[in-house]
C-alpha atoms as one frame of an Amber mdcrd trajectory, in Angstrom:
protein
 114.784  83.525 109.546 111.323  83.235 107.920 109.351  85.139 105.384 107.192
  86.850 108.049 109.453  88.219 110.244 111.180  90.211 107.478 108.465  91.324
 106.227 108.186  92.203 109.583 110.515  94.151 110.477 110.660  96.389 107.079
 106.922  97.280 108.516 108.070  97.466 111.609 111.103 100.076 111.030 108.452
 101.883 108.460 105.688 102.309 111.249 108.491 103.804 113.733 109.702 106.428
 110.901 109.261 109.949 112.168 108.377 111.671 109.098 107.936 115.387 108.341
 104.999 116.675 110.871 102.096 117.059 107.640 103.129 113.495 106.340 103.258
 111.477 109.595  99.523 113.203 110.478  97.788 112.286 106.887  99.164 108.447
 107.862  97.775 108.458 111.314  94.777 109.752 110.110  94.721 107.468 107.057
  95.411 104.428 109.438  92.832 105.862 111.881  89.668 105.397 108.730  90.573
 102.051 107.222  90.247 101.097 110.581  87.436 102.576 112.384  89.253 103.089
 115.566  87.285 104.898 117.983  89.886 107.154 119.472  88.182 108.992 122.463
  89.869 107.452 125.376  93.452 109.071 123.643  95.505 111.643 122.603  93.918
 113.093 119.033  95.752 110.437 116.117  98.406 113.868 114.856  99.742 114.302
 117.947 101.221 110.708 117.921 104.986 111.000 115.364 105.097 107.154 113.943
 102.790 104.676 113.081 103.651 102.578 116.028 103.243 106.492 118.543 100.132
 105.738 117.455  99.392 101.858 117.825 100.725 101.918 120.895  98.660 104.332
 122.455  97.994 105.187 126.300  95.279 105.753 127.566  93.936 109.273 128.442
  91.238 108.014 131.379  91.197 106.055 134.240  89.324 102.458 133.151  88.453
 101.732 136.512  89.388  98.443 138.107  87.017  96.169 140.348  88.182  95.767
 143.810  86.860  92.231 144.886  90.532  89.999 144.049  88.056  87.438 142.989
  87.242  89.029 139.724  88.942  89.236 136.592  89.781  91.703 134.415  90.109
  91.394 130.624  94.102  92.347 129.579  93.352  93.637 127.059  90.621  95.018
 124.260  90.218  91.879 122.414  87.673  89.665 120.538  86.921  86.670 122.012
  87.751  84.167 119.426  87.517  80.358 121.856  87.214  79.826 125.685  87.119
  76.067 127.690  88.557  74.077 129.861  92.250  71.950 128.458  91.256  68.151
 127.994  94.243  65.778 127.729  96.610  68.957 127.307  94.825  70.025 124.504
  93.698  73.673 124.409  91.051  74.817 121.005  93.136  77.039 118.374  89.494
  77.383 117.181  86.604  75.322 117.136  87.816  71.942 115.515  91.786  72.561
 115.433  93.498  71.322 118.585  97.327  72.494 119.934  99.667  70.976 122.793
  99.553  73.640 125.684 102.546  71.705 126.812 104.072  72.472 123.568 102.629
  75.949 123.696 104.244  76.850 126.945 107.531  74.450 127.545 107.247  73.264
 129.848 104.790  69.429 131.713 102.010  69.987 133.642 100.576  67.432 136.007
  96.829  69.648 135.485  94.457  70.866 133.138  93.620  74.325 132.240  91.202
  76.805 131.987  91.863  79.195 129.148  90.954  82.060 127.319  92.086  83.654
 123.745  92.157  87.168 123.576  92.385  88.668 119.126  93.504  91.996 119.158
  92.579  93.305 116.149  95.150  96.437 113.988  92.358  99.255 115.688  92.420
  97.719 119.290  94.302  99.625 121.858  97.868  97.293 121.848  98.788  97.553
 125.631  98.122  94.355 128.287  97.503  94.566 131.573  97.250  91.157 134.505
  93.432  90.157 134.763  94.272  89.893 138.465  97.162  90.201 141.203 100.071
  88.218 140.273 103.158  87.047 141.460 105.915  86.609 138.264 108.220  83.544
 138.553 109.614  82.980 135.215 109.125  84.290 132.087 110.234  82.761 128.307
 110.826  83.453 124.841 109.654  81.158 122.436 111.311  82.561 118.470 109.378
  81.746 115.715 107.311  82.125 112.704 104.835  85.923 112.395 102.233  84.645
 110.755  98.931  86.217 110.357  96.359  85.487 114.388  93.085  86.448 112.321
  90.085  84.639 112.140  91.069  82.956 108.185  94.481  82.816 109.139  93.809
  80.493 112.718  91.228  78.033 111.117  93.771  77.886 107.951  97.207  76.683
 109.231  97.270  74.398 113.023  99.406  74.911 115.620  99.525  78.488 114.775
 100.500  79.501 118.410 103.208  77.282 118.382 104.876  78.310 115.307 104.138
  82.082 116.569 107.049  83.482 118.209 105.752  84.333 122.190 106.114  85.096
 125.743 105.021  83.111 128.491 105.212  84.462 132.221 104.236  81.622 134.364
 103.061  82.952 137.364 100.950  82.255 140.728  97.831  83.958 142.028  97.215
  84.919 146.063  95.529  81.656 146.157  99.027  79.820 145.597  97.358  79.030
 141.825  99.558  78.994 138.516  99.049  81.596 135.264 100.213  81.326 132.277
  99.896  84.813 130.429 101.104  84.507 126.331 101.697  86.709 124.689 101.540
  85.457 120.934 102.946  87.594 117.873 101.706  87.788 114.687 102.122  89.382
 111.243 103.583  92.902 111.612 104.325  92.649 114.695 107.911  94.223 114.641
 108.823  93.525 118.838 106.533  92.360 122.210 107.438  95.029 125.260 107.614
  93.638 128.769 108.228  95.867 130.964 109.695  94.023 133.894 111.925  92.122
 131.153 113.473  94.011 129.346 115.751  91.886 128.823 113.348  90.490 126.527
 114.353  91.307 122.702 111.303  89.573 120.243 111.989  89.350 116.144 115.517
  89.231 117.103 116.595  86.253 118.189 115.906  82.727 117.240 116.893  80.143
 119.987 114.701  80.216 123.280 115.610  82.208 126.030 114.187  81.997 129.594
 114.412  84.346 133.519 113.447  83.430 136.124 113.367  84.964 139.350 114.012
  83.850 142.633 112.381  86.298 144.066 109.121  86.607 142.245 107.302  90.291
 140.482 104.543  91.136 142.689 101.863  93.117 139.743  98.892  93.384 140.758
  94.963  93.476 138.703  95.082  96.119 135.929  98.753  96.796 136.216 100.812
  97.695 132.634 102.604  94.024 131.537 103.726  95.246 127.697 102.305  95.592
 124.814 102.076  95.093 120.684 103.581  96.700 118.059 100.236  95.624 115.647
  97.548  93.811 116.883  98.400  90.188 118.078  96.947  87.704 120.472  96.604
  86.977 124.340  95.999  83.351 125.997  95.061  83.349 129.337  95.766  79.547
 131.218  94.559  79.612 134.783  94.244  76.667 137.196  90.382  77.781 137.547
  88.455  79.637 136.150  85.087  80.588 135.391  84.184  82.712 132.351  81.633
  84.781 131.957  82.017  85.876 128.717  81.527  84.425 125.673  83.023  83.474
 122.202  83.056  85.906 119.581  82.499  89.049 122.603  84.300  91.991 122.819
  85.890  93.071 125.037  88.035  96.223 126.612  90.500  95.770 129.094  89.496
  95.749 132.559  85.989  94.463 131.933  85.060  91.734 134.331  85.554  88.299
 132.495  85.039  85.865 135.450  85.700  84.366 138.680  88.802  82.364 140.130
  89.652  80.792 143.345
């Protein structure tokens, strides 16, 4: 077990512990103040029984979803750290630092893919949603490290997304195009939750696990897929995509980010 995983487990236990109410309020308010969290769309900090409950807070408002089926929406609140089209099977982790997509996804590819990297900071909303209507055919869990995924770490650690623990969702769009939704673990992420597959237990086992579905799981655009137990990264790969966003742009879940065919 990597040291980063052990530290994340310890932090996860602390974050999940329910302290007596006055102390828990103080912990929550301190966290909100340190990270300058805007709770205007969420319940007040004092209502969460643990720090983890605050991390994984649900929205208290409905953000409108664009009904146009070819419009992609952001799956989460995040910072766009990189985007583009793969080249010779590689994608950019950060400018000037490539990694192999086949290694990340755990399968051979016969096509180039478009990609977007979404970085969720500790202050962001930590639930993630479907960027379009999709049929889930397979989900893969890869055990690994839990290194930080912030910008300094992305610049320092090569093959970071491949080295880190991750969950890969393989799906198809309504037009039968391939889509890969990759949730990458990070330091202090006690676990990643996938609502459609409760058997996935992250930061628990180091070996890899695959689940395939003879009858694909239908997920509607905007439907909640799962959550991080703190900030991390999502990498979205699509066979066809025209992004309408820029690197270093902040986006919010349900915001239009481009189109696909």
